[in-house]
């Protein structure tokens, strides 16, 4: 079983705000539901089990952007320093700089945004305005965390050693107010048969969900990586729960570091995700690009410019992103990585136009594999992972193809056509609304 001695939290002034309320499993379902609905109350007396759960704290006032969320790990009582904890796993490579946050590029919740440093053109200002209007807020994150904590308590009634982790865009810095939430159920780390073990475990969890009044519409999707989809009745947030797909936790914190290593990364990626969604090429379930694939495509472009906007984190800091690092140490791994100072001072508008141009006219879809892990294109070989695939994007940790959902030629051609058409229109008009209707894109709440 995985060791569970770490709390993932962040500081709020002098006090440490921990969401999670520890409820005994002997209380009634009605009491559980009432506790889940009351998101503002906090218990003052926490049991020792609090130190074994993944928790995220509030930065203070609600309705503030979650762009500065920072999650660090703190050793549980009696375990010593985080460095000692890292060294206790002698067979697991860890990041030596994970002990202190001094000098790290990922800002804490108490720090302000640095986006005001831009001197934007009209197009750049449109990108920045849309980013600020759509980025995930702290109260959005709190709602997701509260549901995660309640689910972990309830799932532990059937799997006592289970832990539930938030992952994906909710934590990686690229989420919007409308983003769904990804959860990873970890019972025992290691290789699992995703088509057998995962379906079995998630089937049991689905039966449990039918008894929980705050969960509605649980649906098991028997995909290559099976997921249990459901809706939190309290917050209205849609969730996807997977089983032991821990690579998703690893890439969440890799992407989180990229999100904060250079100030232009988050605005440009959020707007590109909105653009792709508007043009219906951002839905893996319908044979187009997943949001994760889109993010990797943008990072690859920013890495491979003549003057790179971002570094290659896995090459520059291999010890911080080692795929064998214990999963509980992953959040603290990149905590001391400094901001990247790029010689490339292109505006947000120029970068958006360059991104569209790169995939419309430069990138060779039939010959190249996108690799953020190595910050370059790799030759497309005839191995099983790349053979007969229209788009090849390497997952940075397990090296599978994140774009495998694009398996129909008509969908592939539609994706290429959108890049080409949007590039031509934006190059001519230099107006974001010409390729993305801004009024309809902004959140209504």
Short mmCIF file of C-alpha atoms in Angstrom, two decimals:
data_model
loop_
_atom_site.label_atom_id
_atom_site.label_comp_id
_atom_site.label_asym_id
_atom_site.label_seq_id
_atom_site.Cartn_x
_atom_site.Cartn_y
_atom_site.Cartn_z
CA UNK A 1 0.00 0.00 0.00
CA UNK A 2 1.05 3.56 -0.54
CA UNK A 3 2.38 5.42 2.52
CA UNK A 4 -0.08 8.16 3.46
CA UNK A 5 1.95 10.40 5.73
CA UNK A 6 1.64 13.67 3.81
CA UNK A 7 -0.85 16.49 3.79
CA UNK A 8 -1.08 18.62 0.67
CA UNK A 9 -2.03 22.09 1.80
CA UNK A 10 -1.13 25.73 1.53
CA UNK A 11 -0.73 28.55 3.97
CA UNK A 12 -3.20 31.33 4.67
CA UNK A 13 -1.38 33.90 6.73
CA UNK A 14 -0.28 32.41 10.04
CA UNK A 15 -2.89 29.68 10.10
CA UNK A 16 -3.11 26.62 7.93
CA UNK A 17 -6.59 26.19 6.54
CA UNK A 18 -7.43 22.55 6.00
CA UNK A 19 -10.75 21.89 4.27
CA UNK A 20 -11.24 18.34 5.18
CA UNK A 21 -13.60 17.46 7.98
CA UNK A 22 -13.08 14.04 9.49
CA UNK A 23 -16.43 12.38 10.09
CA UNK A 24 -16.76 8.97 11.75
CA UNK A 25 -18.23 6.35 9.49
CA UNK A 26 -20.89 5.59 12.09
CA UNK A 27 -22.80 8.81 11.43
CA UNK A 28 -25.93 8.71 9.32
CA UNK A 29 -26.01 9.48 5.61
CA UNK A 30 -28.16 12.52 6.40
CA UNK A 31 -25.43 13.87 8.67
CA UNK A 32 -22.83 13.27 5.96
CA UNK A 33 -24.90 15.14 3.43
CA UNK A 34 -25.46 18.05 5.79
CA UNK A 35 -21.74 18.26 6.43
CA UNK A 36 -21.08 18.22 2.70
CA UNK A 37 -23.61 20.97 2.05
CA UNK A 38 -22.14 23.22 4.74
CA UNK A 39 -18.96 24.22 2.90
CA UNK A 40 -18.09 27.14 5.14
CA UNK A 41 -17.89 25.39 8.51
CA UNK A 42 -14.65 24.05 9.87
CA UNK A 43 -14.03 21.59 12.62
CA UNK A 44 -11.55 22.88 15.18
CA UNK A 45 -10.46 19.50 16.44
CA UNK A 46 -8.85 17.34 13.80
CA UNK A 47 -7.99 13.72 14.41
CA UNK A 48 -4.63 12.29 13.48
CA UNK A 49 -6.24 10.97 10.29
CA UNK A 50 -6.26 14.52 8.95
CA UNK A 51 -2.54 14.17 8.45
CA UNK A 52 -3.08 11.24 6.13
CA UNK A 53 -5.39 12.93 3.66
CA UNK A 54 -4.88 15.13 0.64
CA UNK A 55 -6.12 18.60 1.59
CA UNK A 56 -6.03 21.98 -0.04
CA UNK A 57 -6.53 25.24 1.84
CA UNK A 58 -8.34 28.43 1.03
CA UNK A 59 -6.45 31.62 0.20
CA UNK A 60 -8.96 33.78 2.00
CA UNK A 61 -11.80 35.66 0.29
CA UNK A 62 -13.87 33.74 -2.21
CA UNK A 63 -14.28 34.69 -5.86
CA UNK A 64 -10.59 35.33 -6.32
CA UNK A 65 -8.68 33.77 -9.20
CA UNK A 66 -7.07 30.47 -8.39
CA UNK A 67 -4.15 31.28 -10.65
CA UNK A 68 -1.72 31.48 -7.74
CA UNK A 69 -2.65 28.25 -6.01
CA UNK A 70 0.40 26.48 -4.64
CA UNK A 71 0.44 23.07 -3.05
CA UNK A 72 3.29 21.87 -0.90
CA UNK A 73 3.71 18.78 1.19
CA UNK A 74 4.25 18.76 4.92
CA UNK A 75 5.35 15.74 6.91
CA UNK A 76 2.90 14.19 9.31
CA UNK A 77 3.60 14.33 13.03
CA UNK A 78 6.57 12.22 13.98
CA UNK A 79 7.84 11.68 10.46
CA UNK A 80 10.63 14.27 10.48
CA UNK A 81 11.47 16.68 7.69
CA UNK A 82 10.34 16.24 4.10
CA UNK A 83 13.95 15.63 3.12
CA UNK A 84 14.14 12.78 5.62
CA UNK A 85 10.87 11.46 4.27
CA UNK A 86 12.23 11.53 0.72
CA UNK A 87 15.40 9.73 1.78
CA UNK A 88 13.42 7.04 3.57
CA UNK A 89 12.40 5.70 0.17
CA UNK A 90 15.88 4.65 -0.74
CA UNK A 91 14.85 2.96 -3.97
CA UNK A 92 12.79 5.89 -5.19
CA UNK A 93 14.59 8.84 -6.84
CA UNK A 94 13.31 12.15 -5.49
CA UNK A 95 13.95 15.83 -6.03
CA UNK A 96 16.56 17.18 -3.67
CA UNK A 97 15.17 20.71 -3.93
CA UNK A 98 11.68 19.76 -2.81
CA UNK A 99 12.25 20.68 0.84
CA UNK A 100 11.99 24.46 0.60
CA UNK A 101 9.87 26.73 -1.55
CA UNK A 102 12.29 29.63 -1.54
CA UNK A 103 12.93 30.79 -5.08
CA UNK A 104 10.34 28.54 -6.74
CA UNK A 105 8.43 29.89 -9.74
CA UNK A 106 4.99 28.63 -8.66
CA UNK A 107 3.50 31.47 -6.58
CA UNK A 108 1.64 30.95 -3.33
CA UNK A 109 -1.98 31.92 -2.91
CA UNK A 110 -0.97 35.04 -1.00
CA UNK A 111 1.04 36.45 -3.90
CA UNK A 112 -0.53 38.69 -6.51
CA UNK A 113 -0.75 38.09 -10.24
CA UNK A 114 2.15 39.18 -12.42
CA UNK A 115 0.05 39.46 -15.57
CA UNK A 116 0.01 43.27 -15.34
CA UNK A 117 3.60 43.31 -16.60
CA UNK A 118 2.30 43.00 -20.19
CA UNK A 119 2.34 45.93 -22.58
CA UNK A 120 -0.14 44.35 -24.94
CA UNK A 121 -1.28 45.10 -28.41
CA UNK A 122 -5.00 45.04 -29.08
CA UNK A 123 -4.94 41.30 -29.82
CA UNK A 124 -2.82 40.60 -26.77
CA UNK A 125 -5.18 42.63 -24.60
CA UNK A 126 -8.13 40.60 -25.89
CA UNK A 127 -6.30 37.39 -24.93
CA UNK A 128 -5.47 38.72 -21.49
CA UNK A 129 -8.99 39.99 -20.85
CA UNK A 130 -10.51 36.66 -21.84
CA UNK A 131 -8.03 34.82 -19.65
CA UNK A 132 -8.93 36.87 -16.58
CA UNK A 133 -12.65 36.49 -17.27
CA UNK A 134 -12.50 32.71 -17.67
CA UNK A 135 -9.75 31.45 -15.36
CA UNK A 136 -10.75 29.19 -12.49
CA UNK A 137 -11.56 31.00 -9.24
CA UNK A 138 -10.66 29.92 -5.74
CA UNK A 139 -14.24 29.17 -4.82
CA UNK A 140 -14.47 26.88 -7.86
CA UNK A 141 -11.49 24.96 -6.53
CA UNK A 142 -12.94 24.84 -3.02
CA UNK A 143 -16.15 23.25 -4.29
CA UNK A 144 -14.19 20.55 -6.08
CA UNK A 145 -11.98 19.91 -3.09
CA UNK A 146 -14.93 19.65 -0.73
CA UNK A 147 -16.54 16.98 -2.92
CA UNK A 148 -13.21 15.14 -3.18
CA UNK A 149 -12.84 15.07 0.60
CA UNK A 150 -16.41 13.80 1.10
CA UNK A 151 -15.92 11.12 -1.55
CA UNK A 152 -12.69 9.93 0.04
CA UNK A 153 -14.43 9.49 3.38
CA UNK A 154 -17.28 7.53 1.82
CA UNK A 155 -15.08 5.39 -0.46
CA UNK A 156 -12.99 4.45 2.57
CA UNK A 157 -16.04 2.62 3.93
CA UNK A 158 -15.47 -0.03 1.24
CA UNK A 159 -11.74 0.50 0.59
CA UNK A 160 -10.18 1.61 3.92
CA UNK A 161 -6.78 2.44 2.40
CA UNK A 162 -8.18 4.42 -0.53
CA UNK A 163 -7.14 7.96 -1.34
CA UNK A 164 -8.75 10.30 -3.84
CA UNK A 165 -6.59 12.92 -5.60
CA UNK A 166 -7.66 15.95 -7.58
CA UNK A 167 -5.83 16.10 -10.89
CA UNK A 168 -6.05 17.62 -14.36
CA UNK A 169 -7.00 21.20 -15.14
CA UNK A 170 -8.42 21.82 -11.65
CA UNK A 171 -4.84 21.87 -10.34
CA UNK A 172 -2.50 22.23 -13.31
CA UNK A 173 -3.10 25.96 -13.78
CA UNK A 174 -5.04 25.71 -17.04
CA UNK A 175 -8.57 25.34 -15.68
CA UNK A 176 -11.45 27.67 -16.39
CA UNK A 177 -14.60 28.39 -14.44
CA UNK A 178 -16.47 25.83 -16.54
CA UNK A 179 -13.84 23.08 -16.23
CA UNK A 180 -14.91 19.63 -15.07
CA UNK A 181 -12.82 17.96 -12.38
CA UNK A 182 -10.65 14.86 -12.69
CA UNK A 183 -10.17 12.54 -9.73
CA UNK A 184 -7.78 9.63 -9.28
CA UNK A 185 -8.71 6.85 -6.87
CA UNK A 186 -5.50 5.28 -5.53
CA UNK A 187 -5.78 2.06 -3.56
CA UNK A 188 -2.42 0.47 -4.30
CA UNK A 189 0.20 1.98 -6.56
CA UNK A 190 1.55 -0.22 -9.28
CA UNK A 191 0.61 -1.77 -12.59
CA UNK A 192 -3.07 -2.58 -12.90
CA UNK A 193 -5.09 -4.14 -15.66
CA UNK A 194 -7.07 -1.06 -16.65
CA UNK A 195 -9.64 -3.08 -18.52
CA UNK A 196 -10.24 -5.55 -15.68
CA UNK A 197 -9.20 -4.27 -12.27
CA UNK A 198 -10.33 -0.70 -12.93
CA UNK A 199 -13.75 -1.73 -14.21
CA UNK A 200 -14.27 -3.99 -11.21
CA UNK A 201 -13.25 -1.38 -8.64
CA UNK A 202 -15.18 1.44 -10.30
CA UNK A 203 -18.26 -0.81 -10.51
CA UNK A 204 -18.17 -1.21 -6.73
CA UNK A 205 -17.72 2.53 -6.31
CA UNK A 206 -20.66 3.18 -8.62
CA UNK A 207 -22.88 1.01 -6.39
CA UNK A 208 -21.76 3.09 -3.44
CA UNK A 209 -22.52 6.32 -5.31
CA UNK A 210 -26.15 5.27 -5.75
CA UNK A 211 -26.48 5.47 -1.95
CA UNK A 212 -24.95 8.95 -1.65
CA UNK A 213 -27.49 11.76 -1.80
CA UNK A 214 -24.95 14.34 -2.99
CA UNK A 215 -23.96 12.30 -6.07
CA UNK A 216 -26.13 12.01 -9.15
CA UNK A 217 -25.95 10.32 -12.55
CA UNK A 218 -22.99 7.94 -11.96
CA UNK A 219 -22.00 6.37 -15.28
CA UNK A 220 -19.19 3.89 -15.89
CA UNK A 221 -17.32 4.45 -19.16
CA UNK A 222 -15.43 1.31 -20.22
CA UNK A 223 -12.70 3.09 -22.20
CA UNK A 224 -9.01 2.19 -22.50
CA UNK A 225 -8.69 4.02 -19.19
CA UNK A 226 -12.12 3.37 -17.60
CA UNK A 227 -13.71 6.29 -15.78
CA UNK A 228 -16.73 6.81 -13.56
CA UNK A 229 -18.55 10.00 -14.53
CA UNK A 230 -20.88 11.68 -12.07
CA UNK A 231 -22.21 15.05 -10.95
CA UNK A 232 -21.92 16.69 -7.55
CA UNK A 233 -25.47 17.76 -6.71
CA UNK A 234 -24.21 20.50 -4.35
CA UNK A 235 -21.80 22.38 -6.63
CA UNK A 236 -23.09 21.20 -10.00
CA UNK A 237 -19.54 20.22 -11.01
CA UNK A 238 -19.09 17.21 -13.31
CA UNK A 239 -16.40 14.74 -12.23
CA UNK A 240 -14.42 11.96 -13.92
CA UNK A 241 -12.99 9.37 -11.52
CA UNK A 242 -10.30 6.93 -12.65
CA UNK A 243 -8.60 4.12 -10.77
CA UNK A 244 -4.85 4.04 -10.10
CA UNK A 245 -4.05 6.10 -13.20
CA UNK A 246 -1.29 7.82 -11.26
CA UNK A 247 0.42 9.16 -14.38
CA UNK A 248 -2.36 11.76 -14.32
CA UNK A 249 -1.13 12.99 -10.94
CA UNK A 250 2.45 13.19 -12.22
CA UNK A 251 1.57 15.12 -15.35
CA UNK A 252 -0.70 17.46 -13.36
CA UNK A 253 2.29 18.80 -11.43
CA UNK A 254 4.54 18.83 -14.51
CA UNK A 255 1.98 20.97 -16.32
CA UNK A 256 1.50 23.09 -13.21
CA UNK A 257 5.18 23.96 -13.24
CA UNK A 258 5.05 24.85 -16.93
CA UNK A 259 1.99 27.01 -16.18
CA UNK A 260 3.95 29.20 -13.78
CA UNK A 261 7.48 29.00 -15.18
CA UNK A 262 6.72 31.86 -17.63
CA UNK A 263 3.92 34.41 -17.32
CA UNK A 264 2.60 34.06 -20.89
CA UNK A 265 1.91 30.32 -20.70
CA UNK A 266 -1.42 30.31 -18.87
CA UNK A 267 -3.20 33.03 -20.88
CA UNK A 268 -2.18 31.61 -24.25
CA UNK A 269 -3.18 28.05 -23.36
CA UNK A 270 -6.56 28.97 -21.88
CA UNK A 271 -7.48 30.97 -24.98
CA UNK A 272 -6.34 28.17 -27.31
CA UNK A 273 -8.49 25.70 -25.38
CA UNK A 274 -11.47 28.05 -25.76
CA UNK A 275 -10.73 28.42 -29.47
CA UNK A 276 -10.52 24.66 -30.01
CA UNK A 277 -13.71 24.06 -28.05
CA UNK A 278 -15.59 26.67 -30.10
CA UNK A 279 -14.49 25.00 -33.33
CA UNK A 280 -15.40 21.54 -31.99
CA UNK A 281 -11.93 20.05 -32.16
CA UNK A 282 -11.47 19.71 -28.38
CA UNK A 283 -13.38 16.54 -27.48
CA UNK A 284 -11.57 13.20 -27.35
CA UNK A 285 -14.89 11.37 -26.89
CA UNK A 286 -15.87 12.59 -30.36
CA UNK A 287 -12.59 11.71 -32.02
CA UNK A 288 -10.82 15.07 -31.76
CA UNK A 289 -8.16 16.51 -29.43
CA UNK A 290 -8.29 16.20 -25.66
CA UNK A 291 -7.47 19.28 -23.61
CA UNK A 292 -4.34 17.52 -22.36
CA UNK A 293 -3.16 16.97 -25.93
CA UNK A 294 -3.82 20.61 -26.80
CA UNK A 295 -1.78 21.77 -23.80
CA UNK A 296 1.14 19.56 -24.85
CA UNK A 297 0.90 20.93 -28.40
CA UNK A 298 1.14 24.51 -27.11
CA UNK A 299 4.03 23.69 -24.77
CA UNK A 300 5.88 21.99 -27.64
CA UNK A 301 5.47 25.08 -29.81
CA UNK A 302 6.72 27.38 -27.03
CA UNK A 303 9.72 25.08 -26.41
CA UNK A 304 10.82 24.83 -30.03
CA UNK A 305 10.84 28.47 -31.11
CA UNK A 306 14.28 29.78 -32.18
CA UNK A 307 14.31 31.58 -28.85
CA UNK A 308 12.26 29.29 -26.56
CA UNK A 309 9.60 30.84 -24.36
CA UNK A 310 9.80 27.94 -21.88
CA UNK A 311 12.49 25.37 -20.98
CA UNK A 312 12.37 21.58 -21.07
CA UNK A 313 11.67 20.84 -17.41
CA UNK A 314 12.20 17.09 -17.58
CA UNK A 315 15.65 17.54 -19.11
CA UNK A 316 16.68 20.46 -16.91
CA UNK A 317 15.28 19.02 -13.65
CA UNK A 318 15.07 15.24 -14.13
CA UNK A 319 15.18 14.50 -10.41
CA UNK A 320 12.04 16.60 -9.86
CA UNK A 321 9.97 14.74 -12.44
CA UNK A 322 11.30 11.21 -12.14
CA UNK A 323 8.51 8.80 -13.17
CA UNK A 324 9.49 6.47 -10.30
CA UNK A 325 9.12 9.09 -7.57
CA UNK A 326 6.67 8.05 -4.85
CA UNK A 327 3.28 9.46 -5.77
CA UNK A 328 2.94 11.25 -2.43
CA UNK A 329 6.13 13.21 -3.06
CA UNK A 330 5.14 14.34 -6.55
CA UNK A 331 3.44 17.64 -5.49
CA UNK A 332 6.57 18.86 -3.69
CA UNK A 333 9.00 17.69 -6.38
CA UNK A 334 9.14 20.89 -8.49
CA UNK A 335 8.64 23.32 -5.60
CA UNK A 336 12.04 25.01 -5.95
CA UNK A 337 12.26 25.37 -9.72
CA UNK A 338 12.89 29.04 -10.57
CA UNK A 339 11.04 31.10 -13.16
CA UNK A 340 12.43 30.89 -16.68
CA UNK A 341 13.82 34.13 -18.12
CA UNK A 342 13.25 33.95 -21.85
CA UNK A 343 15.00 36.08 -24.43
CA UNK A 344 11.86 35.74 -26.53
CA UNK A 345 9.68 38.76 -25.76
CA UNK A 346 6.92 38.04 -28.27
CA UNK A 347 3.50 39.34 -27.30
CA UNK A 348 0.57 37.07 -26.53
CA UNK A 349 -0.94 38.00 -29.89
CA UNK A 350 2.22 37.08 -31.78
CA UNK A 351 2.45 33.77 -29.92
CA UNK A 352 -1.16 32.86 -30.72
CA UNK A 353 -0.66 33.67 -34.37
CA UNK A 354 2.62 31.75 -34.40
CA UNK A 355 0.99 28.71 -32.79
CA UNK A 356 -1.70 28.57 -35.47
CA UNK A 357 0.89 29.09 -38.22
CA UNK A 358 3.15 26.34 -36.86
CA UNK A 359 0.47 23.66 -37.01
CA UNK A 360 -1.06 25.03 -40.21
CA UNK A 361 2.11 25.30 -42.29
CA UNK A 362 5.24 24.00 -40.53
CA UNK A 363 4.56 20.86 -38.49
CA UNK A 364 4.69 17.60 -40.48
CA UNK A 365 1.78 15.55 -39.13
CA UNK A 366 2.74 12.43 -41.07
CA UNK A 367 6.41 12.43 -40.06
CA UNK A 368 6.72 13.89 -36.58
CA UNK A 369 5.90 12.99 -32.99
CA UNK A 370 5.49 15.87 -30.52
CA UNK A 371 7.70 15.42 -27.45
CA UNK A 372 7.52 17.89 -24.58
CA UNK A 373 9.76 15.51 -22.64
CA UNK A 374 12.64 16.24 -25.04
CA UNK A 375 11.46 19.65 -26.34
CA UNK A 376 11.61 18.56 -29.97
CA UNK A 377 9.90 16.51 -32.62
CA UNK A 378 10.77 12.83 -32.79
CA UNK A 379 10.67 10.84 -36.02
CA UNK A 380 7.45 8.92 -36.48
CA UNK A 381 8.42 5.25 -36.49
CA UNK A 382 6.39 2.16 -37.29
CA UNK A 383 6.10 1.02 -33.70
CA UNK A 384 2.62 0.18 -32.49
CA UNK A 385 2.15 3.46 -30.63
CA UNK A 386 2.64 5.64 -33.72
CA UNK A 387 1.84 3.37 -36.65
CA UNK A 388 -1.27 4.41 -38.61
CA UNK A 389 -1.97 7.30 -36.24
CA UNK A 390 -2.95 10.66 -37.69
CA UNK A 391 -1.63 12.73 -34.78
CA UNK A 392 1.20 11.68 -32.49
CA UNK A 393 1.73 13.45 -29.16
CA UNK A 394 3.97 11.73 -26.61
CA UNK A 395 2.76 11.53 -23.00
CA UNK A 396 5.74 12.88 -21.02
CA UNK A 397 5.83 10.03 -18.46
CA UNK A 398 4.51 6.78 -19.95
CA UNK A 399 5.27 7.82 -23.58
CA UNK A 400 1.94 6.69 -24.98
CA UNK A 401 0.07 8.66 -27.65
CA UNK A 402 -2.26 11.19 -26.01
CA UNK A 403 -3.87 11.91 -29.40
CA UNK A 404 -4.95 8.33 -30.07
CA UNK A 405 -8.61 9.43 -30.01
CA UNK A 406 -8.12 11.01 -33.45
CA UNK A 407 -8.58 7.79 -35.41
CA UNK A 408 -10.78 8.96 -38.29
CA UNK A 409 -9.33 10.73 -41.32
CA UNK A 410 -12.32 13.05 -41.59
CA UNK A 411 -11.77 14.30 -38.04
CA UNK A 412 -8.05 14.70 -38.65
CA UNK A 413 -8.68 16.75 -41.77
CA UNK A 414 -11.19 18.91 -39.88
CA UNK A 415 -8.59 19.64 -37.19
CA UNK A 416 -5.98 20.66 -39.77
CA UNK A 417 -8.55 22.79 -41.60
CA UNK A 418 -9.37 24.74 -38.45
CA UNK A 419 -5.70 25.53 -37.86
CA UNK A 420 -5.29 26.72 -41.44
CA UNK A 421 -8.47 28.78 -41.61
CA UNK A 422 -8.01 30.41 -38.20
CA UNK A 423 -4.41 31.29 -39.02
CA UNK A 424 -5.38 32.96 -42.27
CA UNK A 425 -8.25 34.91 -40.68
CA UNK A 426 -6.30 36.01 -37.61
CA UNK A 427 -3.27 37.02 -39.67
CA UNK A 428 -5.52 39.25 -41.76
CA UNK A 429 -7.68 40.80 -39.04
CA UNK A 430 -5.54 40.68 -35.87
CA UNK A 431 -8.79 40.46 -33.90
CA UNK A 432 -9.47 37.55 -31.54
CA UNK A 433 -13.23 37.84 -32.08
CA UNK A 434 -12.67 36.92 -35.73
CA UNK A 435 -11.86 33.34 -34.70
CA UNK A 436 -13.54 33.16 -31.29
CA UNK A 437 -16.79 34.97 -30.38
CA UNK A 438 -15.73 36.67 -27.15
CA UNK A 439 -19.22 37.58 -25.92
CA UNK A 440 -20.38 33.98 -25.93
CA UNK A 441 -17.10 32.65 -24.55
CA UNK A 442 -17.08 34.63 -21.31
CA UNK A 443 -18.65 32.87 -18.32
CA UNK A 444 -22.20 33.94 -17.50
CA UNK A 445 -21.88 33.53 -13.74
#
